[in-house]
mmCIF file of C-alpha atoms and ligand atoms in Angstrom:
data_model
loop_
_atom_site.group_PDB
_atom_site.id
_atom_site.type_symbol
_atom_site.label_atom_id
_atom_site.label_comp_id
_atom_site.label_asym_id
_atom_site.label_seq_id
_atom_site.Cartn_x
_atom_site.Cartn_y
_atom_site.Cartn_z
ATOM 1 C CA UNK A 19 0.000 0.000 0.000
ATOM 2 C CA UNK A 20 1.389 3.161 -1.222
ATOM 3 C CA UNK A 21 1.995 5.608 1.968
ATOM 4 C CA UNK A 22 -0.735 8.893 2.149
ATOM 5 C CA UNK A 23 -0.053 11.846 0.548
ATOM 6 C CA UNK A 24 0.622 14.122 3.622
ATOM 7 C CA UNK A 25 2.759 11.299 4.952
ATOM 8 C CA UNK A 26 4.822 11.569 1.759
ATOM 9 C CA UNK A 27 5.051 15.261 2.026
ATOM 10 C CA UNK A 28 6.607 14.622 4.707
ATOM 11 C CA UNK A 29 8.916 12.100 4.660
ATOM 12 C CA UNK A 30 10.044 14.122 1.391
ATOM 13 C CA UNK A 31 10.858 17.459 3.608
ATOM 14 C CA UNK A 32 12.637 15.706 6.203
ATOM 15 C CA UNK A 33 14.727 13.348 4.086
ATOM 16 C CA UNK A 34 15.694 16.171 1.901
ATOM 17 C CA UNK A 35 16.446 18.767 4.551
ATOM 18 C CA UNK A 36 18.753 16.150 6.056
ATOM 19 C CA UNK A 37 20.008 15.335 2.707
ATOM 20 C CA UNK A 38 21.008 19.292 2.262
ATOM 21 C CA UNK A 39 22.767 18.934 5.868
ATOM 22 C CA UNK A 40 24.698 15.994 5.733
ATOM 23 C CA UNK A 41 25.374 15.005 1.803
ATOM 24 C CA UNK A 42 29.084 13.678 2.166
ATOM 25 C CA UNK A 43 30.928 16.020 -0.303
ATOM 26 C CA UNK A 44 31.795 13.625 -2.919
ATOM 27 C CA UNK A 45 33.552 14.222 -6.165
ATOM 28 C CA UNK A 46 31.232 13.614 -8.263
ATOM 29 C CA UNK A 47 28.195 14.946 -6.122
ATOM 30 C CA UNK A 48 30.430 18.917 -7.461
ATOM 31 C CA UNK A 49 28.267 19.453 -10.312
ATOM 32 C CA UNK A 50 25.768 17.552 -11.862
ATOM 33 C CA UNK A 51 27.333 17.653 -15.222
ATOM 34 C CA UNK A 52 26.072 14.833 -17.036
ATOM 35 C CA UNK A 53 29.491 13.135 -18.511
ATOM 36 C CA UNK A 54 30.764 13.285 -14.510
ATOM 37 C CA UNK A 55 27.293 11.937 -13.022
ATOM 38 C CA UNK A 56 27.237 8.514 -15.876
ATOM 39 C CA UNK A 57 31.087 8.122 -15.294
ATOM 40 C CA UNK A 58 30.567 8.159 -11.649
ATOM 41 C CA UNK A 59 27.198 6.160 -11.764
ATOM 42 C CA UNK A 60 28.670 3.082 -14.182
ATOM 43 C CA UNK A 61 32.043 2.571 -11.822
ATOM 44 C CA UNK A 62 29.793 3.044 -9.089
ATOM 45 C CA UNK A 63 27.997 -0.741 -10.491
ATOM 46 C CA UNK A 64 29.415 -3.277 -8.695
ATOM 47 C CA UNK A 65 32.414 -1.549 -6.704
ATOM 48 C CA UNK A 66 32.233 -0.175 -3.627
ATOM 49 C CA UNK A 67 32.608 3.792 -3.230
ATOM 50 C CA UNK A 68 36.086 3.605 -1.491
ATOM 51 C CA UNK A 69 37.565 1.759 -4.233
ATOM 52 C CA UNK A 70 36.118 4.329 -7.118
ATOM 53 C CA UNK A 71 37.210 7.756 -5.210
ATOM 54 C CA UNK A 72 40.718 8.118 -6.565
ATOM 55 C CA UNK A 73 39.925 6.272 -10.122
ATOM 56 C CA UNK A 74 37.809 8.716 -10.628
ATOM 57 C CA UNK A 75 39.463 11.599 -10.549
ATOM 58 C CA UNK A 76 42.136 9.784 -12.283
ATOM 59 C CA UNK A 77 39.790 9.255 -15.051
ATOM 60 C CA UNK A 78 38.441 12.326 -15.135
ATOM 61 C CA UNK A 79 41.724 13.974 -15.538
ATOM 62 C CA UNK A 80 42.474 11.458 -18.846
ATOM 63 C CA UNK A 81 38.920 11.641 -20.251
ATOM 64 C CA UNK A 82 37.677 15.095 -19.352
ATOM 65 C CA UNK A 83 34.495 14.922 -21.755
ATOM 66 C CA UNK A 84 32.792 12.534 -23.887
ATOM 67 C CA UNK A 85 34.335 13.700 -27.348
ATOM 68 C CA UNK A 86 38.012 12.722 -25.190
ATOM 69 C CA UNK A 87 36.534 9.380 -24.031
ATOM 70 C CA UNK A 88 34.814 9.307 -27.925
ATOM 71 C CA UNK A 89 38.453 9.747 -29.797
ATOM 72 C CA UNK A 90 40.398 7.535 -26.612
ATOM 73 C CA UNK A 91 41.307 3.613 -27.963
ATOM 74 C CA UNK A 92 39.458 0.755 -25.772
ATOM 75 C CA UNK A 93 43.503 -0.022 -24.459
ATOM 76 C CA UNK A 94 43.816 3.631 -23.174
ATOM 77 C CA UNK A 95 40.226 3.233 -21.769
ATOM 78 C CA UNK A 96 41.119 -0.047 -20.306
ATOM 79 C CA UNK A 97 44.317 0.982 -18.414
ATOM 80 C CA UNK A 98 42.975 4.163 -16.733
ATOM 81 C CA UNK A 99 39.818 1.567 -15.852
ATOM 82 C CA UNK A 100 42.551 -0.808 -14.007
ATOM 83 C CA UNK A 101 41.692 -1.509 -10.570
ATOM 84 C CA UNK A 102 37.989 -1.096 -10.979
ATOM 85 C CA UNK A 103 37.403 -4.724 -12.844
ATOM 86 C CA UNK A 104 33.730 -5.822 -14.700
ATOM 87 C CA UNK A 105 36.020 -3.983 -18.136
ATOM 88 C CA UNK A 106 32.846 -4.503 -20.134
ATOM 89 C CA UNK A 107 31.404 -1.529 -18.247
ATOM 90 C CA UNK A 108 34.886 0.174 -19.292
ATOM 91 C CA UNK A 109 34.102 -1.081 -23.089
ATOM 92 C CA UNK A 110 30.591 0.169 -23.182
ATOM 93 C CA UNK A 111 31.404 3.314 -22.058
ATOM 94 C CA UNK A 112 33.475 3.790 -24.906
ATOM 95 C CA UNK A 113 31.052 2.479 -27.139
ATOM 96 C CA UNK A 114 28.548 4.561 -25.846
ATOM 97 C CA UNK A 115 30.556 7.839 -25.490
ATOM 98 C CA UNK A 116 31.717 7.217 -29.796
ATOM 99 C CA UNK A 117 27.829 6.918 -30.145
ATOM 100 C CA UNK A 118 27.257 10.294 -28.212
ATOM 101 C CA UNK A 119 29.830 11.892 -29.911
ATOM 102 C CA UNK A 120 28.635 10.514 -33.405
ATOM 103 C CA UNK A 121 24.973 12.817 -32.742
ATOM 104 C CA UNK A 122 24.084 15.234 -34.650
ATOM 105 C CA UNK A 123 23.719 17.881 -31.950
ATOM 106 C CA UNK A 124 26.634 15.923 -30.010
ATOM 107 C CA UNK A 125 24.894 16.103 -27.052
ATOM 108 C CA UNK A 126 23.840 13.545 -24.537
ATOM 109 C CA UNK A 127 20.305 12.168 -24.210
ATOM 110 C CA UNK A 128 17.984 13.937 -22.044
ATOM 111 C CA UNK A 129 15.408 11.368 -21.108
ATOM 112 C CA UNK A 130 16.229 8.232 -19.491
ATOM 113 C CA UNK A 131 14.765 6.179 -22.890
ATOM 114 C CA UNK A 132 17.508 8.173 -24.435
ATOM 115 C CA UNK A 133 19.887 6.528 -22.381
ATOM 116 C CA UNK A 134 18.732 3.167 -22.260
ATOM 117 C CA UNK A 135 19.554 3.155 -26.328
ATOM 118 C CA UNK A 136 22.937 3.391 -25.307
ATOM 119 C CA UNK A 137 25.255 0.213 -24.879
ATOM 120 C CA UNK A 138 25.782 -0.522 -20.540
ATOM 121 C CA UNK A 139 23.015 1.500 -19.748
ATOM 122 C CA UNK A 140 20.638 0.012 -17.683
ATOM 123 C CA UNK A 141 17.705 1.074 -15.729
ATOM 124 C CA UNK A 142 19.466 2.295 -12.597
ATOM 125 C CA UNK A 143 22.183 4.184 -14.645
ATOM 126 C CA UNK A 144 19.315 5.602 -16.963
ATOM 127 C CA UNK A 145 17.269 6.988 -14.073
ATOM 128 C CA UNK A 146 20.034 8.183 -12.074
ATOM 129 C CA UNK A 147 21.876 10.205 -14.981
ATOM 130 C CA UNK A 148 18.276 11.622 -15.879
ATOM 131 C CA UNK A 149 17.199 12.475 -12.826
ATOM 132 C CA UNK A 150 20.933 14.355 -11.371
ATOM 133 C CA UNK A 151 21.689 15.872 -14.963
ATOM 134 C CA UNK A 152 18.644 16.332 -16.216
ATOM 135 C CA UNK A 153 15.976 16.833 -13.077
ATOM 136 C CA UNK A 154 14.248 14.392 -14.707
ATOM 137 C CA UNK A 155 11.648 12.549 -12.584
ATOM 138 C CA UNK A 156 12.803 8.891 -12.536
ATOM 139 C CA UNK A 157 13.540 7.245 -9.193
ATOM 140 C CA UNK A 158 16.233 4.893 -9.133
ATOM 141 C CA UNK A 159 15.845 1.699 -7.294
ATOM 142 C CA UNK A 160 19.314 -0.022 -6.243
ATOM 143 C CA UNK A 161 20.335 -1.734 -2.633
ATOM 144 C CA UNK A 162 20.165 1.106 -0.918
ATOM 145 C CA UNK A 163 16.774 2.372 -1.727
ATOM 146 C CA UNK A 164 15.036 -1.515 -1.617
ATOM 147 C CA UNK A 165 16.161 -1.303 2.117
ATOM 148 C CA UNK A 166 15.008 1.744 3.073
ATOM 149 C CA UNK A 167 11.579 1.342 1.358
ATOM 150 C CA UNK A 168 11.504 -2.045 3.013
ATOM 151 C CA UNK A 169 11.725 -1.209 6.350
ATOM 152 C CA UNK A 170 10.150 2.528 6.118
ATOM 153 C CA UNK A 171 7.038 0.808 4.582
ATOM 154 C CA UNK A 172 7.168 -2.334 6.597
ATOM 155 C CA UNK A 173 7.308 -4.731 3.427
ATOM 156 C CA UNK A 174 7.714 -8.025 4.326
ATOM 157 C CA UNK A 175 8.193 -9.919 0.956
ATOM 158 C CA UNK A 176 10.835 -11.079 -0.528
ATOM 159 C CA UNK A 177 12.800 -8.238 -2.244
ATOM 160 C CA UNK A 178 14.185 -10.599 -4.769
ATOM 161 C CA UNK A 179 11.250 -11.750 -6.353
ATOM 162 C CA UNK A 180 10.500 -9.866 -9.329
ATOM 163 C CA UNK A 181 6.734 -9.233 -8.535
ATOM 164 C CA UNK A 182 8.306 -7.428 -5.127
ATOM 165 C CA UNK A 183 10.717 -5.674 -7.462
ATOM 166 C CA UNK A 184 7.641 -4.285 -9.595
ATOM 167 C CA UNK A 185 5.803 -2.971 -6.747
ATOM 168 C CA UNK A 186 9.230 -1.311 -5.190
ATOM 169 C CA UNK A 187 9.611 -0.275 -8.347
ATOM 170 C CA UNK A 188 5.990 1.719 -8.203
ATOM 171 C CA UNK A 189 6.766 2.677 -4.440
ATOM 172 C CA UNK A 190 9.645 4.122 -5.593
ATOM 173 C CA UNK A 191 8.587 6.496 -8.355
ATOM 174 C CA UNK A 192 5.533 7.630 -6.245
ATOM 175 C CA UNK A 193 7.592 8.363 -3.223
ATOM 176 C CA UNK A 194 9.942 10.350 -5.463
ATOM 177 C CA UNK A 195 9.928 14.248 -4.975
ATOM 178 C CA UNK A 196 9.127 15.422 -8.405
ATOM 179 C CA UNK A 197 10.745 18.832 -8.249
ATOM 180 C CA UNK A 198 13.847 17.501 -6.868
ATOM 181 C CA UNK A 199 14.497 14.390 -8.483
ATOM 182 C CA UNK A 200 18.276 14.170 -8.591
ATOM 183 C CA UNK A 201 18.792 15.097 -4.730
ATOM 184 C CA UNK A 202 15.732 12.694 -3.969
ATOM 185 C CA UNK A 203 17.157 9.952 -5.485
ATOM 186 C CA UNK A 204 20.258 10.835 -3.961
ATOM 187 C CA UNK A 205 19.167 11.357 -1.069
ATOM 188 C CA UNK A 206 17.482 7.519 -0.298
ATOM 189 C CA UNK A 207 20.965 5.870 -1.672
ATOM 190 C CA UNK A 208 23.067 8.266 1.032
ATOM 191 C CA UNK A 209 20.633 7.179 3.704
ATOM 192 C CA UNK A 210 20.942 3.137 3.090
ATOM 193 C CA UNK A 211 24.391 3.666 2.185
ATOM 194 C CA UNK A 212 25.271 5.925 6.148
ATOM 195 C CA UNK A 213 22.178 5.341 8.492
ATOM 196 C CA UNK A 214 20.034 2.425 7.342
ATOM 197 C CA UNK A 215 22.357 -0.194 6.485
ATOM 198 C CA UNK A 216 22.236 -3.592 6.353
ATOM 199 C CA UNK A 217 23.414 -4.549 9.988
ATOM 200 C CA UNK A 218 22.648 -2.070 12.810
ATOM 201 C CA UNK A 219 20.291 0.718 11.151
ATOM 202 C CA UNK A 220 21.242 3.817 13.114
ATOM 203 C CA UNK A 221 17.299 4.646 13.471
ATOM 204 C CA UNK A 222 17.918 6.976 16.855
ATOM 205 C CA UNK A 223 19.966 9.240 14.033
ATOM 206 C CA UNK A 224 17.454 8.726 11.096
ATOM 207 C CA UNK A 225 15.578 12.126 9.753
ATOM 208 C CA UNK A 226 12.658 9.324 9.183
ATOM 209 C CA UNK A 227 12.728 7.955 12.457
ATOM 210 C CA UNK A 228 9.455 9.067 13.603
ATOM 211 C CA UNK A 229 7.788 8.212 9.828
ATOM 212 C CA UNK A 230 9.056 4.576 10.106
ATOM 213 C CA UNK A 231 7.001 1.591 9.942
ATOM 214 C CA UNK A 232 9.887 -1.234 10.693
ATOM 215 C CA UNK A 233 10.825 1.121 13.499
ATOM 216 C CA UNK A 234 7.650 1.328 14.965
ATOM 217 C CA UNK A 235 7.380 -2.781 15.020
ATOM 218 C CA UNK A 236 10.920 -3.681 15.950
ATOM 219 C CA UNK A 237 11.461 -5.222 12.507
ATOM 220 C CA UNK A 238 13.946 -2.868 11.098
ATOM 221 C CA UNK A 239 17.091 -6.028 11.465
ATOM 222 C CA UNK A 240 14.943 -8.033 10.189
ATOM 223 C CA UNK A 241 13.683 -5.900 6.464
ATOM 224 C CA UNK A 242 14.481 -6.690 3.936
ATOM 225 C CA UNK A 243 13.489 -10.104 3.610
ATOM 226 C CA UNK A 244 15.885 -11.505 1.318
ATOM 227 C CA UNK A 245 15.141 -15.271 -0.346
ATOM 228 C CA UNK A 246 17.423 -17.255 -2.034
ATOM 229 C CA UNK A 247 19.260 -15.699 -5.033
ATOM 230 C CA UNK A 248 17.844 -17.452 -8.343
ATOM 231 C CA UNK A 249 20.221 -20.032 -9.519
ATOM 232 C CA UNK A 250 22.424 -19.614 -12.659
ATOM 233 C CA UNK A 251 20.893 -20.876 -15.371
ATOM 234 C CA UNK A 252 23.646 -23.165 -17.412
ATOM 235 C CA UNK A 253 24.478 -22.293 -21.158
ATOM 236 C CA UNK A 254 26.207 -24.365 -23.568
ATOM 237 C CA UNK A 255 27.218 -22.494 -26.847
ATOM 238 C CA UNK A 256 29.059 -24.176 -30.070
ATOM 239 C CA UNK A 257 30.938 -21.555 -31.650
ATOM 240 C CA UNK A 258 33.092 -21.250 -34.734
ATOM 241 C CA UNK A 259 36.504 -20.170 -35.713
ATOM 242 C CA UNK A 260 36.256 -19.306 -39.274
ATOM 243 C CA UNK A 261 39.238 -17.144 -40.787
ATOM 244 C CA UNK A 262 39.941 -15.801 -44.164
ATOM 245 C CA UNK A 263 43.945 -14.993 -44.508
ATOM 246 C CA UNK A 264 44.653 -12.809 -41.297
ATOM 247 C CA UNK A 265 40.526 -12.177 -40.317
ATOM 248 C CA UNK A 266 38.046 -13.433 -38.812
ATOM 249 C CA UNK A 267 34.394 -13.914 -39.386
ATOM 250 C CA UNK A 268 32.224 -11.950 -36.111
ATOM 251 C CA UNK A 269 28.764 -12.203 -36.442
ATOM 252 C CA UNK A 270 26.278 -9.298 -35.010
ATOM 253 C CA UNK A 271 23.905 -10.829 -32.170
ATOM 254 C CA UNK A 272 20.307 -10.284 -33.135
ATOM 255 C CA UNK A 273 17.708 -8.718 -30.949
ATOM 256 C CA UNK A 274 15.985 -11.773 -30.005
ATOM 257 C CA UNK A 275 19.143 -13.465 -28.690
ATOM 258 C CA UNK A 276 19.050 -14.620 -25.202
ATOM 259 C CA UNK A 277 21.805 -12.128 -24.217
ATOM 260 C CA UNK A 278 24.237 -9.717 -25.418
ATOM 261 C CA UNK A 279 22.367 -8.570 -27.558
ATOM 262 C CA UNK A 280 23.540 -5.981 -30.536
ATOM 263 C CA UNK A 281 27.076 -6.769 -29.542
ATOM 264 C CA UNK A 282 29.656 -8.772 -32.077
ATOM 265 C CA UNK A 283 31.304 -12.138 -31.211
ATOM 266 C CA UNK A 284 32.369 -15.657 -32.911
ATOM 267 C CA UNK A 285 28.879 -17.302 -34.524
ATOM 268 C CA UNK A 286 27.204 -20.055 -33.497
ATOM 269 C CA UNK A 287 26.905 -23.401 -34.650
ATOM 270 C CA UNK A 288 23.413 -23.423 -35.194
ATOM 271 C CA UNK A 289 23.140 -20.015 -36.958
ATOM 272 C CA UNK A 290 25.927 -20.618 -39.998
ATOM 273 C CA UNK A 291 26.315 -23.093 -43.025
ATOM 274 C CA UNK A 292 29.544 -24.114 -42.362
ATOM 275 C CA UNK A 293 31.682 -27.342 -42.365
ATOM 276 C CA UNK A 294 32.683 -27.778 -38.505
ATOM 277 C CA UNK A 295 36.036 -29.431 -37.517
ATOM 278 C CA UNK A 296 37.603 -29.934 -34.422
ATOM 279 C CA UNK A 297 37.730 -28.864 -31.336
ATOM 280 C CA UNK A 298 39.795 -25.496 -30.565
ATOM 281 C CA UNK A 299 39.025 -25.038 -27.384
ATOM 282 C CA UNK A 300 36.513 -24.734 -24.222
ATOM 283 C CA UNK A 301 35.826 -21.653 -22.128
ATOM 284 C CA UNK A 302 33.901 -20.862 -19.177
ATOM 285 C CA UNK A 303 32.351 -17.526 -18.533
ATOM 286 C CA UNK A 304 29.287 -15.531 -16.828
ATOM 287 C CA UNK A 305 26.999 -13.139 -17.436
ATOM 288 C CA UNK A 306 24.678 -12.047 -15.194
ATOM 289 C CA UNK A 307 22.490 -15.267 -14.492
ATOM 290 C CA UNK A 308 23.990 -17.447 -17.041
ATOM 291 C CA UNK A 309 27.136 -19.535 -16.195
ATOM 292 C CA UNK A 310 28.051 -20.290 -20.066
ATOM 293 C CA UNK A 311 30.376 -22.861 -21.604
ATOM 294 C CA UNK A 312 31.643 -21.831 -25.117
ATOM 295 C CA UNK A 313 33.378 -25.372 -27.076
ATOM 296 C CA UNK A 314 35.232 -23.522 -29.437
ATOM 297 C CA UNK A 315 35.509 -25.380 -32.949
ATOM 298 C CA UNK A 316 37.334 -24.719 -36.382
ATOM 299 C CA UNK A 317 35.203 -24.004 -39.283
ATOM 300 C CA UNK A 318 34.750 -23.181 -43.016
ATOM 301 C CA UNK A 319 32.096 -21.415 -44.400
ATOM 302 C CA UNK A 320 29.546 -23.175 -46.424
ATOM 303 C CA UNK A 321 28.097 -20.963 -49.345
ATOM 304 C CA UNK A 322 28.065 -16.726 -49.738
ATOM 305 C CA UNK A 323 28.798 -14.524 -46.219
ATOM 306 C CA UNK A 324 25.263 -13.734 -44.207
ATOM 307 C CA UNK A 325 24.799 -10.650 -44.140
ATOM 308 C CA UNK A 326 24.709 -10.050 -40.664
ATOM 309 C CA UNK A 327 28.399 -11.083 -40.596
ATOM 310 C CA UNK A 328 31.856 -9.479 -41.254
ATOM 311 C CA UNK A 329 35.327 -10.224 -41.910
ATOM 312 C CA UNK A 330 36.996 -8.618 -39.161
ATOM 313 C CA UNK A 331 40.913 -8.223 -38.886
ATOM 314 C CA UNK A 332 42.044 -8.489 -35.430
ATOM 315 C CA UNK A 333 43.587 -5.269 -34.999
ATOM 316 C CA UNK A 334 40.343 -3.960 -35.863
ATOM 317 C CA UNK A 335 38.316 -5.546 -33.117
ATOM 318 C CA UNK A 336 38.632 -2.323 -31.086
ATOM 319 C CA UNK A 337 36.099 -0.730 -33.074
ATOM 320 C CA UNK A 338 33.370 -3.389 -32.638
ATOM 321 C CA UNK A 339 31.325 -4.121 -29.693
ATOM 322 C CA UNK A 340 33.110 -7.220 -28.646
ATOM 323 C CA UNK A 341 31.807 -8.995 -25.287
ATOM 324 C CA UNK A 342 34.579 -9.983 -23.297
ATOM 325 C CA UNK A 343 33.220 -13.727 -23.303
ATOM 326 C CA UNK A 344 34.702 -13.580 -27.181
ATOM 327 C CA UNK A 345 37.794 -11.134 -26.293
ATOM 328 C CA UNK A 346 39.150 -13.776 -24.579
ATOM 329 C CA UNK A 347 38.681 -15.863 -27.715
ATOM 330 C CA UNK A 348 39.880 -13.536 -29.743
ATOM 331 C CA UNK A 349 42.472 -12.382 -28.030
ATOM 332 C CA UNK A 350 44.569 -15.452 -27.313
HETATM 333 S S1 SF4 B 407 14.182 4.427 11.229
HETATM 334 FE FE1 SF4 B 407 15.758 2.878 11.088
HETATM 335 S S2 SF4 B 407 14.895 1.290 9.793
HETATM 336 FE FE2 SF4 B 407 13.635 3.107 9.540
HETATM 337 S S3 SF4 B 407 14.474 4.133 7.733
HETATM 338 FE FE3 SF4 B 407 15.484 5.028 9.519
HETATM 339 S S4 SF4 B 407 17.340 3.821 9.847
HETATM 340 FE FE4 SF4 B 407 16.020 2.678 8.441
#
């Protein structure tokens, strides 16, 4: 059940009031400059905020806008990414930056369906680069914010499932303050990230103490409820090494492929004419949910190039979208 509307007035004051008090001053919270705010937001994925602080600014100082990240090769990217791992993020945000760059106007997207075209761009970064750049009024729903939804709204479902996801989701974007989007959004992720965290919520310091449903019941160690994660799902892949002289044939992933999507890689068996010989070599890798085994086999091609294919020299992978499941292929 959605929370009234005077009770949302409020919690929207207070939260932001504190959020205008005791925002820690970080680097990239200076401006909201968009180029900053997505650089920030995609290292910020899957590394903790200590460990991003001084790459940052590092990369900042090598890639000061998107036409320098735009003209930059994927091994300059790659080294000033060092230390921060997950490189496809790295790889993407080249990709994406060439495709910024490559506008007419040259300018980023303004609306977060703008930047969920882009390559890496998901619905967090989307939301959060709309909302801080742009004011844009998309909530962003991460760690953070599940938790302090949870427990301010005394939800006691399991925040994995996707149907709970949905509705926090919905609670989300209607708890939201509209006119201040970007320090909202903020504003929830600094409070699960310094007050309501996972072990020991500091609720006698919380601006939302008295607004707090978990509080109120003694639940607040016990919110989220957290169920098992969903298993990897197992992936077997036949794919084929078919050169011509010193290339390579890559193959462009349709839209309705299971995953990476759009990007370019080795084909598969089952989507060539092609005489298959042996056995190259096996390789394990994951993406999100899927733990995927690639058997790697020699091939020729049967018949004329499809069209959705290339001959790709290997020097010239650099400026393809190239998952890193096939860069380590590729790259051997
Ligand atoms: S009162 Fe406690 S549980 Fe509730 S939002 Fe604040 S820190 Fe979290």
């Amino acid at each position: 059940m959605n929370p009234p509307a005077p009770l949302t007035a409020l919690l929207r004051r207070r939260l932001l009031s504190w959020y205008a008090r005791s925002a820690r001053p970080l680097p990239w919270r200076r401006d909201a400059d968009p180029f900053r705010v997505w650089v920030a937001e995609t290292m910020l994925q899957q590394t903790t905020m200590a460990a991003v602080q001084p790459r940052y600014e590092d990369f900042l100082r090598r890639f000061p806008d998107v036409r320098a990240l735009a003209r930059a090769r994927e091994s300059e990217v790659l080294r000033a990414w060092a230390g921060l791992g997950y490189y496809a993020r790295a790889r993407n945000l080249r990709s994406a930056a060439r495709l910024i760059a490559a506008r007419p106007d040259g300018d980023f997207p303004r609306d977060r369906d703008g930047w969920l075209d882009l390559p890496g761009v998901g619905r967090y970064i989307a939301a959060a680069v709309a909302s801080i750049a742009f004011g844009r009024p998309y909530a962003v729903l991460d760690g953070n914010v599940t938790r302090v939804i949870c427990r301010l709204l005394a939800i006691r479902a399991d925040a994995r499932r996707p149907a709970t996801q949905r509705r926090l989701e919905t609670l989300a974007q209607d708890l939201l303050d509209p006119r201040h989007p970007g320090d909202w959004n903020q504003a929830v992720m600094e409070l699960g990230e310094v007050v309501c965290t996972p072990q020991n919520p500091k609720c006698g310091a919380c601006p939302l103490g008295g607004l707090c449903a978990a509080k109120e019941m003694g639940l607040q160690e016990r919110l989220p409820l957290l169920g098992p994660r969903i298993a990897p799902r197992d992936l077997n892949l036949t794919c084929l090494w078919i050169e011509r002289g010193s290339r390579i044939l890559l193959w462009k992933r349709g839209p309705d492929e299971l995953l990476l999507k759009g990007h370019w890689g080795l084909p598969e068996a089952e989507r060539m004419r092609a005489r298959i010989g042996p056995r190259v070599q096996t390789l394990r890798h994951s993406i999100t949910r899927y733990r995927i085994s690639v058997s790697l086999r020699k091939a020729e091609l049967i018949g004329p190039r499809p069209p959705q294919t290339r001959w790709v020299a290997r020097s010239r992978l650099k400026d393809f979208l190239v998952s890193s499941l096939w860069l380590k292929l590729l790259r051997d």
